[in-house]
Short mmCIF file of N, CA and C in Angstrom, two decimals:
data_model
loop_
_atom_site.label_atom_id
_atom_site.label_comp_id
_atom_site.label_asym_id
_atom_site.label_seq_id
_atom_site.Cartn_x
_atom_site.Cartn_y
_atom_site.Cartn_z
N UNK A 1 9.65 -7.50 -11.40
CA UNK A 1 8.87 -6.54 -10.63
C UNK A 1 9.76 -5.94 -9.55
N UNK A 2 9.42 -4.69 -9.18
CA UNK A 2 10.21 -4.01 -8.16
C UNK A 2 9.28 -3.27 -7.20
N UNK A 3 9.51 -3.49 -5.91
CA UNK A 3 8.79 -2.80 -4.85
C UNK A 3 9.75 -1.82 -4.19
N UNK A 4 9.31 -0.58 -4.01
CA UNK A 4 10.12 0.41 -3.31
C UNK A 4 9.43 0.76 -2.00
N UNK A 5 10.19 0.69 -0.91
CA UNK A 5 9.71 1.09 0.41
C UNK A 5 10.22 2.49 0.68
N UNK A 6 9.32 3.42 0.98
CA UNK A 6 9.71 4.77 1.37
C UNK A 6 9.47 4.86 2.88
N UNK A 7 10.57 4.95 3.63
CA UNK A 7 10.50 4.96 5.09
C UNK A 7 10.92 6.33 5.62
N UNK A 8 10.05 6.91 6.45
CA UNK A 8 10.36 8.22 7.04
C UNK A 8 10.79 8.10 8.50
N UNK A 9 11.19 6.90 8.91
CA UNK A 9 11.67 6.73 10.28
C UNK A 9 12.92 7.54 10.54
N UNK A 10 13.06 8.02 11.76
CA UNK A 10 14.21 8.87 12.10
C UNK A 10 15.24 8.15 12.95
N UNK A 11 14.83 7.18 13.74
CA UNK A 11 15.75 6.50 14.64
C UNK A 11 16.51 5.37 13.95
N UNK A 12 17.54 4.91 14.67
CA UNK A 12 18.29 3.72 14.22
C UNK A 12 18.51 2.85 15.46
N UNK A 13 17.83 1.71 15.56
CA UNK A 13 16.85 1.15 14.62
C UNK A 13 15.53 1.92 14.69
N UNK A 14 14.72 1.72 13.68
CA UNK A 14 13.46 2.45 13.57
C UNK A 14 12.30 1.47 13.44
N UNK A 15 11.26 1.66 14.26
CA UNK A 15 10.07 0.80 14.14
C UNK A 15 9.38 1.05 12.80
N UNK A 16 9.51 2.27 12.26
CA UNK A 16 8.93 2.58 10.95
C UNK A 16 9.62 1.76 9.87
N UNK A 17 10.94 1.71 9.91
CA UNK A 17 11.68 0.90 8.94
C UNK A 17 11.37 -0.59 9.13
N UNK A 18 11.26 -1.02 10.38
CA UNK A 18 10.95 -2.42 10.66
C UNK A 18 9.59 -2.80 10.05
N UNK A 19 8.59 -1.93 10.20
CA UNK A 19 7.28 -2.22 9.61
C UNK A 19 7.39 -2.26 8.09
N UNK A 20 8.13 -1.32 7.50
CA UNK A 20 8.33 -1.33 6.05
C UNK A 20 8.99 -2.61 5.58
N UNK A 21 10.00 -3.08 6.32
CA UNK A 21 10.69 -4.32 5.95
C UNK A 21 9.76 -5.53 6.02
N UNK A 22 8.93 -5.58 7.05
CA UNK A 22 8.02 -6.72 7.19
C UNK A 22 6.96 -6.72 6.08
N UNK A 23 6.48 -5.55 5.73
CA UNK A 23 5.52 -5.46 4.63
C UNK A 23 6.17 -5.85 3.31
N UNK A 24 7.39 -5.37 3.08
CA UNK A 24 8.09 -5.68 1.83
C UNK A 24 8.36 -7.18 1.72
N UNK A 25 8.75 -7.81 2.82
CA UNK A 25 9.02 -9.25 2.79
C UNK A 25 7.75 -10.03 2.46
N UNK A 26 6.61 -9.59 3.00
CA UNK A 26 5.35 -10.27 2.73
C UNK A 26 4.93 -10.10 1.27
N UNK A 27 5.18 -8.91 0.70
CA UNK A 27 4.85 -8.68 -0.71
C UNK A 27 5.80 -9.49 -1.60
N UNK A 28 7.09 -9.49 -1.27
CA UNK A 28 8.08 -10.21 -2.08
C UNK A 28 7.81 -11.71 -2.13
N UNK A 29 7.29 -12.27 -1.03
CA UNK A 29 6.95 -13.71 -1.03
C UNK A 29 5.87 -14.02 -2.04
N UNK A 30 5.00 -13.07 -2.30
CA UNK A 30 3.88 -13.29 -3.21
C UNK A 30 4.21 -12.94 -4.66
N UNK A 31 5.19 -12.08 -4.88
CA UNK A 31 5.44 -11.57 -6.23
C UNK A 31 6.85 -11.86 -6.73
N UNK A 32 7.74 -12.29 -5.85
CA UNK A 32 9.16 -12.46 -6.16
C UNK A 32 9.76 -11.14 -6.66
N UNK A 33 9.22 -10.04 -6.17
CA UNK A 33 9.71 -8.71 -6.56
C UNK A 33 11.00 -8.39 -5.84
N UNK A 34 11.87 -7.65 -6.53
CA UNK A 34 13.06 -7.09 -5.88
C UNK A 34 12.60 -5.93 -5.01
N UNK A 35 13.25 -5.76 -3.87
CA UNK A 35 12.87 -4.70 -2.93
C UNK A 35 13.99 -3.68 -2.81
N UNK A 36 13.62 -2.41 -2.89
CA UNK A 36 14.56 -1.31 -2.67
C UNK A 36 13.98 -0.41 -1.59
N UNK A 37 14.83 0.08 -0.69
CA UNK A 37 14.38 0.93 0.41
C UNK A 37 14.94 2.33 0.24
N UNK A 38 14.06 3.32 0.36
CA UNK A 38 14.46 4.72 0.36
C UNK A 38 14.30 5.23 1.80
N UNK A 39 15.42 5.55 2.44
CA UNK A 39 15.41 6.10 3.81
C UNK A 39 15.40 7.62 3.72
N UNK A 40 14.29 8.23 4.08
CA UNK A 40 14.17 9.67 3.92
C UNK A 40 15.08 10.46 4.87
N UNK A 41 15.41 9.88 6.02
CA UNK A 41 16.28 10.63 6.94
C UNK A 41 17.64 10.90 6.31
N UNK A 42 18.09 10.02 5.42
CA UNK A 42 19.37 10.23 4.73
C UNK A 42 19.27 11.31 3.66
N UNK A 43 18.04 11.68 3.28
CA UNK A 43 17.83 12.65 2.20
C UNK A 43 17.29 13.98 2.70
N UNK A 44 17.21 14.17 4.02
CA UNK A 44 16.56 15.36 4.59
C UNK A 44 17.18 16.66 4.08
N UNK A 45 18.49 16.73 4.05
CA UNK A 45 19.17 17.97 3.62
C UNK A 45 18.92 18.21 2.13
N UNK A 46 19.00 17.15 1.32
CA UNK A 46 18.76 17.30 -0.12
C UNK A 46 17.31 17.71 -0.41
N UNK A 47 16.38 17.19 0.37
CA UNK A 47 14.98 17.58 0.19
C UNK A 47 14.80 19.07 0.49
N UNK A 48 15.42 19.54 1.59
CA UNK A 48 15.33 20.96 1.94
C UNK A 48 15.96 21.83 0.86
N UNK A 49 17.11 21.41 0.34
CA UNK A 49 17.77 22.17 -0.72
C UNK A 49 16.92 22.20 -1.99
N UNK A 50 16.23 21.11 -2.28
CA UNK A 50 15.37 21.06 -3.46
C UNK A 50 14.27 22.13 -3.37
N UNK A 51 13.75 22.35 -2.17
CA UNK A 51 12.74 23.39 -2.00
C UNK A 51 13.30 24.78 -2.29
N UNK A 52 14.55 25.01 -1.91
CA UNK A 52 15.10 26.36 -2.05
C UNK A 52 15.74 26.63 -3.41
N UNK A 53 16.30 25.58 -4.04
CA UNK A 53 16.97 25.84 -5.32
C UNK A 53 16.28 25.17 -6.52
N UNK A 54 15.31 24.30 -6.24
CA UNK A 54 14.56 23.68 -7.33
C UNK A 54 15.23 22.50 -8.00
N UNK A 55 16.38 22.05 -7.47
CA UNK A 55 17.11 20.95 -8.10
C UNK A 55 17.38 19.85 -7.08
N UNK A 56 17.12 18.59 -7.45
CA UNK A 56 17.42 17.50 -6.52
C UNK A 56 18.91 17.17 -6.54
N UNK A 57 19.46 16.84 -5.37
CA UNK A 57 20.83 16.33 -5.31
C UNK A 57 20.87 14.92 -5.88
N UNK A 58 22.07 14.36 -5.93
CA UNK A 58 22.24 13.03 -6.54
C UNK A 58 21.43 11.95 -5.82
N UNK A 59 21.47 11.94 -4.49
CA UNK A 59 20.73 10.93 -3.73
C UNK A 59 19.23 11.08 -3.87
N UNK A 60 18.75 12.31 -3.82
CA UNK A 60 17.31 12.56 -3.96
C UNK A 60 16.84 12.21 -5.36
N UNK A 61 17.61 12.56 -6.37
CA UNK A 61 17.24 12.23 -7.74
C UNK A 61 17.14 10.72 -7.93
N UNK A 62 18.07 9.97 -7.33
CA UNK A 62 18.03 8.51 -7.42
C UNK A 62 16.78 7.97 -6.73
N UNK A 63 16.42 8.54 -5.58
CA UNK A 63 15.21 8.11 -4.87
C UNK A 63 13.96 8.42 -5.67
N UNK A 64 13.92 9.59 -6.27
CA UNK A 64 12.77 9.96 -7.10
C UNK A 64 12.63 9.01 -8.29
N UNK A 65 13.74 8.67 -8.92
CA UNK A 65 13.71 7.73 -10.05
C UNK A 65 13.24 6.35 -9.61
N UNK A 66 13.71 5.92 -8.43
CA UNK A 66 13.31 4.61 -7.92
C UNK A 66 11.81 4.55 -7.69
N UNK A 67 11.26 5.60 -7.08
CA UNK A 67 9.82 5.64 -6.81
C UNK A 67 9.04 5.68 -8.12
N UNK A 68 9.46 6.51 -9.05
CA UNK A 68 8.75 6.64 -10.32
C UNK A 68 8.79 5.34 -11.12
N UNK A 69 9.87 4.57 -11.00
CA UNK A 69 10.02 3.34 -11.77
C UNK A 69 9.52 2.09 -11.08
N UNK A 70 9.02 2.21 -9.85
CA UNK A 70 8.58 1.04 -9.09
C UNK A 70 7.27 0.49 -9.64
N UNK A 71 7.09 -0.82 -9.50
CA UNK A 71 5.82 -1.45 -9.83
C UNK A 71 4.82 -1.30 -8.69
N UNK A 72 5.33 -1.10 -7.49
CA UNK A 72 4.48 -0.89 -6.32
C UNK A 72 5.26 -0.18 -5.24
N UNK A 73 4.56 0.57 -4.40
CA UNK A 73 5.20 1.32 -3.32
C UNK A 73 4.63 0.89 -1.98
N UNK A 74 5.51 0.88 -0.98
CA UNK A 74 5.10 0.74 0.41
C UNK A 74 5.59 2.01 1.09
N UNK A 75 4.69 2.82 1.61
CA UNK A 75 5.07 4.08 2.23
C UNK A 75 4.77 4.01 3.73
N UNK A 76 5.76 4.34 4.55
CA UNK A 76 5.62 4.20 6.00
C UNK A 76 6.13 5.46 6.68
N UNK A 77 5.32 6.02 7.57
CA UNK A 77 5.70 7.23 8.29
C UNK A 77 5.42 7.07 9.78
N UNK A 78 6.25 7.67 10.62
CA UNK A 78 5.85 7.79 12.02
C UNK A 78 4.79 8.89 12.13
N UNK A 79 4.00 8.84 13.18
CA UNK A 79 2.97 9.86 13.39
C UNK A 79 3.55 11.00 14.21
N UNK A 80 3.40 12.22 13.69
CA UNK A 80 3.77 13.43 14.41
C UNK A 80 2.56 14.36 14.40
N UNK A 81 2.16 14.85 15.55
CA UNK A 81 1.01 15.77 15.66
C UNK A 81 -0.20 15.24 14.90
N UNK A 82 -0.51 13.97 15.11
CA UNK A 82 -1.70 13.32 14.55
C UNK A 82 -1.71 13.24 13.03
N UNK A 83 -0.52 13.31 12.39
CA UNK A 83 -0.46 13.21 10.93
C UNK A 83 0.88 12.59 10.53
N UNK A 84 1.13 12.55 9.20
CA UNK A 84 2.42 12.08 8.73
C UNK A 84 3.49 13.10 9.09
N UNK A 85 4.74 12.67 9.06
CA UNK A 85 5.83 13.58 9.42
C UNK A 85 6.06 14.60 8.30
N UNK A 86 6.66 15.73 8.67
CA UNK A 86 6.99 16.76 7.69
C UNK A 86 7.97 16.26 6.66
N UNK A 87 8.92 15.43 7.08
CA UNK A 87 9.90 14.88 6.15
C UNK A 87 9.22 14.00 5.11
N UNK A 88 8.28 13.18 5.55
CA UNK A 88 7.52 12.31 4.65
C UNK A 88 6.78 13.14 3.60
N UNK A 89 6.02 14.14 4.06
CA UNK A 89 5.25 14.98 3.14
C UNK A 89 6.17 15.76 2.20
N UNK A 90 7.30 16.23 2.72
CA UNK A 90 8.23 17.01 1.89
C UNK A 90 8.77 16.19 0.73
N UNK A 91 9.04 14.91 0.96
CA UNK A 91 9.53 14.06 -0.13
C UNK A 91 8.50 13.98 -1.24
N UNK A 92 7.25 13.78 -0.90
CA UNK A 92 6.22 13.66 -1.93
C UNK A 92 5.90 15.02 -2.55
N UNK A 93 6.21 16.11 -1.84
CA UNK A 93 6.03 17.44 -2.42
C UNK A 93 7.06 17.73 -3.52
N UNK A 94 8.25 17.16 -3.42
CA UNK A 94 9.28 17.42 -4.44
C UNK A 94 9.31 16.33 -5.52
N UNK A 95 8.43 15.36 -5.41
CA UNK A 95 8.31 14.32 -6.43
C UNK A 95 7.53 14.87 -7.61
N UNK A 96 7.86 14.41 -8.81
CA UNK A 96 7.11 14.83 -10.01
C UNK A 96 5.63 14.52 -9.81
N UNK A 97 4.78 15.45 -10.18
CA UNK A 97 3.34 15.33 -9.93
C UNK A 97 2.69 14.15 -10.64
N UNK A 98 3.31 13.62 -11.70
CA UNK A 98 2.76 12.49 -12.43
C UNK A 98 3.38 11.16 -12.02
N UNK A 99 4.32 11.18 -11.10
CA UNK A 99 5.10 9.98 -10.78
C UNK A 99 4.27 8.84 -10.20
N UNK A 100 3.19 9.16 -9.51
CA UNK A 100 2.42 8.11 -8.84
C UNK A 100 1.09 7.80 -9.51
N UNK A 101 0.82 8.40 -10.65
CA UNK A 101 -0.47 8.18 -11.31
C UNK A 101 -0.64 6.70 -11.66
N UNK A 102 -1.69 6.08 -11.11
CA UNK A 102 -1.98 4.68 -11.38
C UNK A 102 -1.07 3.69 -10.68
N UNK A 103 -0.17 4.16 -9.82
CA UNK A 103 0.79 3.26 -9.17
C UNK A 103 0.19 2.65 -7.90
N UNK A 104 0.28 1.32 -7.74
CA UNK A 104 -0.22 0.69 -6.51
C UNK A 104 0.61 1.10 -5.30
N UNK A 105 -0.08 1.49 -4.23
CA UNK A 105 0.59 1.97 -3.01
C UNK A 105 -0.05 1.33 -1.79
N UNK A 106 0.79 0.85 -0.89
CA UNK A 106 0.35 0.35 0.41
C UNK A 106 0.75 1.38 1.45
N UNK A 107 -0.21 1.89 2.22
CA UNK A 107 0.08 2.91 3.22
C UNK A 107 0.24 2.28 4.60
N UNK A 108 1.18 2.82 5.38
CA UNK A 108 1.43 2.29 6.73
C UNK A 108 1.99 3.40 7.61
N UNK A 109 1.80 3.23 8.92
CA UNK A 109 2.30 4.22 9.87
C UNK A 109 2.59 3.55 11.20
N UNK A 110 3.44 4.21 11.98
CA UNK A 110 3.77 3.74 13.33
C UNK A 110 3.54 4.88 14.32
N UNK A 111 3.22 4.51 15.55
CA UNK A 111 3.01 5.53 16.58
C UNK A 111 3.09 4.90 17.96
N UNK A 112 3.12 5.76 18.96
CA UNK A 112 3.25 5.28 20.33
C UNK A 112 1.97 4.73 20.91
N UNK A 113 0.85 5.11 20.34
CA UNK A 113 -0.43 4.69 20.88
C UNK A 113 -1.41 4.37 19.75
N UNK A 114 -2.33 3.47 20.04
CA UNK A 114 -3.34 3.08 19.05
C UNK A 114 -4.29 4.22 18.72
N UNK A 115 -4.32 5.26 19.54
CA UNK A 115 -5.25 6.38 19.30
C UNK A 115 -4.96 7.11 18.00
N UNK A 116 -3.76 6.95 17.45
CA UNK A 116 -3.40 7.65 16.21
C UNK A 116 -3.65 6.81 14.95
N UNK A 117 -4.29 5.67 15.08
CA UNK A 117 -4.43 4.78 13.93
C UNK A 117 -5.24 5.39 12.78
N UNK A 118 -6.10 6.35 13.07
CA UNK A 118 -6.90 6.97 12.01
C UNK A 118 -6.08 7.85 11.08
N UNK A 119 -4.78 8.02 11.39
CA UNK A 119 -3.91 8.78 10.49
C UNK A 119 -3.92 8.16 9.09
N UNK A 120 -4.11 6.86 9.02
CA UNK A 120 -4.14 6.18 7.72
C UNK A 120 -5.27 6.72 6.85
N UNK A 121 -6.44 6.89 7.44
CA UNK A 121 -7.62 7.30 6.68
C UNK A 121 -7.75 8.82 6.55
N UNK A 122 -7.29 9.55 7.55
CA UNK A 122 -7.49 11.00 7.56
C UNK A 122 -6.34 11.77 6.93
N UNK A 123 -5.17 11.15 6.79
CA UNK A 123 -4.01 11.87 6.24
C UNK A 123 -3.38 11.13 5.06
N UNK A 124 -2.99 9.88 5.25
CA UNK A 124 -2.26 9.16 4.20
C UNK A 124 -3.13 8.85 2.98
N UNK A 125 -4.30 8.28 3.20
CA UNK A 125 -5.13 7.89 2.05
C UNK A 125 -5.52 9.12 1.21
N UNK A 126 -5.94 10.24 1.81
CA UNK A 126 -6.24 11.41 0.98
C UNK A 126 -5.03 11.95 0.21
N UNK A 127 -3.85 11.90 0.82
CA UNK A 127 -2.63 12.38 0.14
C UNK A 127 -2.39 11.58 -1.13
N UNK A 128 -2.45 10.25 -1.04
CA UNK A 128 -2.13 9.43 -2.20
C UNK A 128 -3.29 9.38 -3.21
N UNK A 129 -4.51 9.61 -2.73
CA UNK A 129 -5.61 9.77 -3.68
C UNK A 129 -5.41 11.06 -4.49
N UNK A 130 -4.95 12.10 -3.83
CA UNK A 130 -4.66 13.36 -4.53
C UNK A 130 -3.56 13.17 -5.58
N UNK A 131 -2.58 12.34 -5.27
CA UNK A 131 -1.48 12.08 -6.20
C UNK A 131 -1.88 11.05 -7.27
N UNK A 132 -3.13 10.60 -7.25
CA UNK A 132 -3.74 9.68 -8.22
C UNK A 132 -3.09 8.30 -8.23
N UNK A 133 -2.61 7.88 -7.05
CA UNK A 133 -2.12 6.52 -6.89
C UNK A 133 -3.32 5.60 -6.65
N UNK A 134 -3.09 4.30 -6.77
CA UNK A 134 -4.12 3.30 -6.46
C UNK A 134 -3.76 2.72 -5.09
N UNK A 135 -4.51 3.11 -4.08
CA UNK A 135 -4.17 2.76 -2.70
C UNK A 135 -4.83 1.45 -2.30
N UNK A 136 -4.03 0.53 -1.77
CA UNK A 136 -4.56 -0.76 -1.31
C UNK A 136 -5.61 -0.52 -0.22
N UNK A 137 -6.68 -1.33 -0.21
CA UNK A 137 -7.75 -1.11 0.78
C UNK A 137 -7.29 -1.18 2.23
N UNK A 138 -6.37 -2.09 2.53
CA UNK A 138 -5.91 -2.25 3.91
C UNK A 138 -4.64 -1.45 4.15
N UNK A 139 -4.72 -0.50 5.08
CA UNK A 139 -3.53 0.19 5.57
C UNK A 139 -3.09 -0.49 6.85
N UNK A 140 -1.82 -0.35 7.21
CA UNK A 140 -1.30 -1.02 8.40
C UNK A 140 -0.74 0.03 9.37
N UNK A 141 -1.31 0.04 10.57
CA UNK A 141 -0.83 0.92 11.63
C UNK A 141 -0.28 0.04 12.74
N UNK A 142 0.90 0.39 13.24
CA UNK A 142 1.51 -0.37 14.34
C UNK A 142 1.83 0.56 15.49
N UNK A 143 1.10 0.40 16.58
CA UNK A 143 1.41 1.11 17.82
C UNK A 143 2.48 0.31 18.57
N UNK A 144 3.05 0.92 19.59
CA UNK A 144 4.12 0.26 20.34
C UNK A 144 3.70 -1.11 20.86
N UNK A 145 2.44 -1.19 21.34
CA UNK A 145 1.98 -2.46 21.92
C UNK A 145 1.64 -3.52 20.88
N UNK A 146 1.62 -3.16 19.60
CA UNK A 146 1.26 -4.11 18.55
C UNK A 146 2.38 -5.08 18.19
N UNK A 147 3.62 -4.70 18.45
CA UNK A 147 4.74 -5.54 18.03
C UNK A 147 4.70 -6.86 18.78
N UNK A 148 4.76 -7.94 18.03
CA UNK A 148 4.69 -9.28 18.62
C UNK A 148 3.27 -9.79 18.77
N UNK A 149 2.29 -8.96 18.46
CA UNK A 149 0.89 -9.37 18.57
C UNK A 149 0.45 -10.05 17.27
N UNK A 150 -0.47 -10.99 17.40
CA UNK A 150 -0.96 -11.75 16.25
C UNK A 150 -1.70 -10.86 15.25
N UNK A 151 -2.43 -9.87 15.74
CA UNK A 151 -3.22 -9.02 14.86
C UNK A 151 -2.39 -8.26 13.85
N UNK A 152 -1.21 -7.79 14.27
CA UNK A 152 -0.34 -7.05 13.35
C UNK A 152 0.10 -7.94 12.19
N UNK A 153 0.50 -9.16 12.50
CA UNK A 153 0.95 -10.09 11.45
C UNK A 153 -0.17 -10.34 10.45
N UNK A 154 -1.40 -10.47 10.93
CA UNK A 154 -2.54 -10.69 10.04
C UNK A 154 -2.79 -9.50 9.13
N UNK A 155 -2.68 -8.29 9.69
CA UNK A 155 -2.89 -7.08 8.88
C UNK A 155 -1.79 -6.94 7.83
N UNK A 156 -0.56 -7.28 8.21
CA UNK A 156 0.56 -7.22 7.25
C UNK A 156 0.30 -8.17 6.09
N UNK A 157 -0.11 -9.39 6.39
CA UNK A 157 -0.34 -10.38 5.34
C UNK A 157 -1.49 -9.97 4.42
N UNK A 158 -2.57 -9.45 5.00
CA UNK A 158 -3.71 -9.03 4.18
C UNK A 158 -3.33 -7.86 3.27
N UNK A 159 -2.64 -6.86 3.82
CA UNK A 159 -2.23 -5.71 3.03
C UNK A 159 -1.26 -6.11 1.92
N UNK A 160 -0.33 -7.02 2.24
CA UNK A 160 0.63 -7.49 1.24
C UNK A 160 -0.07 -8.22 0.11
N UNK A 161 -1.07 -9.02 0.44
CA UNK A 161 -1.83 -9.74 -0.58
C UNK A 161 -2.53 -8.74 -1.51
N UNK A 162 -3.10 -7.69 -0.93
CA UNK A 162 -3.79 -6.68 -1.74
C UNK A 162 -2.82 -5.94 -2.66
N UNK A 163 -1.66 -5.55 -2.12
CA UNK A 163 -0.69 -4.84 -2.96
C UNK A 163 -0.19 -5.74 -4.08
N UNK A 164 0.10 -7.00 -3.76
CA UNK A 164 0.56 -7.94 -4.78
C UNK A 164 -0.48 -8.08 -5.89
N UNK A 165 -1.75 -8.15 -5.52
CA UNK A 165 -2.82 -8.25 -6.51
C UNK A 165 -2.91 -6.99 -7.37
N UNK A 166 -2.78 -5.83 -6.75
CA UNK A 166 -2.81 -4.57 -7.51
C UNK A 166 -1.63 -4.48 -8.47
N UNK A 167 -0.46 -4.91 -8.02
CA UNK A 167 0.72 -4.88 -8.88
C UNK A 167 0.54 -5.81 -10.08
N UNK A 168 0.02 -7.01 -9.83
CA UNK A 168 -0.18 -7.96 -10.93
C UNK A 168 -1.22 -7.43 -11.91
N UNK A 169 -2.29 -6.85 -11.38
CA UNK A 169 -3.34 -6.30 -12.23
C UNK A 169 -2.87 -5.11 -13.03
N UNK A 170 -2.06 -4.27 -12.41
CA UNK A 170 -1.53 -3.08 -13.08
C UNK A 170 -0.62 -3.47 -14.24
N UNK A 171 0.22 -4.47 -14.01
CA UNK A 171 1.14 -4.92 -15.05
C UNK A 171 0.38 -5.61 -16.18
N UNK A 172 -0.61 -6.43 -15.84
CA UNK A 172 -1.37 -7.15 -16.87
C UNK A 172 -2.23 -6.19 -17.69
N UNK A 173 -2.73 -5.13 -17.06
CA UNK A 173 -3.63 -4.22 -17.75
C UNK A 173 -2.90 -3.21 -18.63
N UNK A 174 -1.63 -2.98 -18.37
CA UNK A 174 -0.90 -1.93 -19.09
C UNK A 174 -0.93 -2.10 -20.61
N UNK A 175 -0.62 -3.29 -21.17
CA UNK A 175 -0.64 -3.41 -22.63
C UNK A 175 -2.02 -3.20 -23.23
N UNK A 176 -3.08 -3.66 -22.54
CA UNK A 176 -4.43 -3.49 -23.05
C UNK A 176 -4.79 -2.02 -23.12
N UNK A 177 -4.45 -1.26 -22.07
CA UNK A 177 -4.77 0.16 -22.07
C UNK A 177 -4.04 0.88 -23.19
N UNK A 178 -2.79 0.49 -23.45
CA UNK A 178 -2.03 1.15 -24.49
C UNK A 178 -2.62 0.85 -25.88
N UNK A 179 -3.16 -0.38 -26.06
CA UNK A 179 -3.65 -0.78 -27.37
C UNK A 179 -5.05 -0.25 -27.66
N UNK A 180 -5.83 0.01 -26.62
CA UNK A 180 -7.21 0.44 -26.81
C UNK A 180 -7.26 1.91 -27.25
N UNK A 181 -7.92 2.24 -28.36
CA UNK A 181 -7.99 3.64 -28.78
C UNK A 181 -8.81 4.45 -27.79
N UNK A 182 -8.42 5.71 -27.59
CA UNK A 182 -9.14 6.57 -26.67
C UNK A 182 -10.50 6.97 -27.25
N UNK A 183 -10.59 7.13 -28.58
CA UNK A 183 -11.84 7.52 -29.22
C UNK A 183 -12.18 6.47 -30.28
N UNK A 184 -13.37 5.92 -30.20
CA UNK A 184 -13.81 4.94 -31.19
C UNK A 184 -14.66 5.68 -32.23
N UNK A 185 -14.30 5.58 -33.51
CA UNK A 185 -15.09 6.28 -34.54
C UNK A 185 -16.55 5.87 -34.51
N UNK A 186 -17.43 6.81 -34.88
CA UNK A 186 -18.87 6.61 -34.83
C UNK A 186 -19.31 5.39 -35.64
N UNK A 187 -18.71 5.22 -36.85
CA UNK A 187 -19.08 4.09 -37.70
C UNK A 187 -18.75 2.76 -37.02
N UNK A 188 -17.62 2.73 -36.33
CA UNK A 188 -17.22 1.50 -35.64
C UNK A 188 -18.17 1.21 -34.47
N UNK A 189 -18.59 2.26 -33.77
CA UNK A 189 -19.56 2.08 -32.69
C UNK A 189 -20.86 1.48 -33.22
N UNK A 190 -21.33 1.99 -34.38
CA UNK A 190 -22.56 1.45 -34.98
C UNK A 190 -22.39 -0.02 -35.38
N UNK A 191 -21.23 -0.34 -35.95
CA UNK A 191 -20.96 -1.72 -36.36
C UNK A 191 -20.97 -2.65 -35.14
N UNK A 192 -20.38 -2.18 -34.02
CA UNK A 192 -20.37 -3.00 -32.80
C UNK A 192 -21.79 -3.22 -32.28
N UNK A 193 -22.60 -2.17 -32.29
CA UNK A 193 -23.98 -2.29 -31.83
C UNK A 193 -24.77 -3.25 -32.71
N UNK A 194 -24.54 -3.18 -34.05
CA UNK A 194 -25.22 -4.06 -34.97
C UNK A 194 -24.84 -5.50 -34.74
N UNK A 195 -23.57 -5.76 -34.46
CA UNK A 195 -23.09 -7.13 -34.21
C UNK A 195 -23.72 -7.68 -32.96
N UNK A 196 -23.90 -6.85 -31.93
CA UNK A 196 -24.50 -7.33 -30.68
C UNK A 196 -25.99 -7.64 -30.88
N UNK A 197 -26.67 -6.88 -31.76
CA UNK A 197 -28.11 -7.07 -31.96
C UNK A 197 -28.43 -8.37 -32.68
N UNK A 198 -27.46 -8.95 -33.41
CA UNK A 198 -27.71 -10.16 -34.19
C UNK A 198 -27.82 -11.38 -33.34
#
């Protein structure tokens, strides 16, 4: 299994990256998944060029492949103007539209104040629902005052447990979905109904 962290943090060190790392470590403990990190700040120029010329550079193409091939994603953005950052949104805008269909995703964000915590529900969750990902019920928001607090650790553990469960369920369900026919012939439906009536 492989978990990919998409971090839109801009600083070095970055609280956004730190939150992504803590979430990834909690998921890896439960799944023994390999973890790969995509730092969007390193891809900013390639993302901008992709918008203007329609082609990803080598680094961006590798990041896109990593995200598309992941068993689960952890996406973390700093809050800018009460929403996700432009760099964060731009990366998902240049991603293939089918790349996240059915993929388990854990959403997370960082900000200077707890007042921005609703960014998870008002911005991130709708974005990934639109991309047809399967979003874990618990999102994790970390304000500046949350670091070192017990509540943050609890939210990280709960969200990691949910993502690990979604990843395991997604992997286990894949062969069944592939084997099940999309259309069951009418005669077979009648035979099944007859068998149940006996």
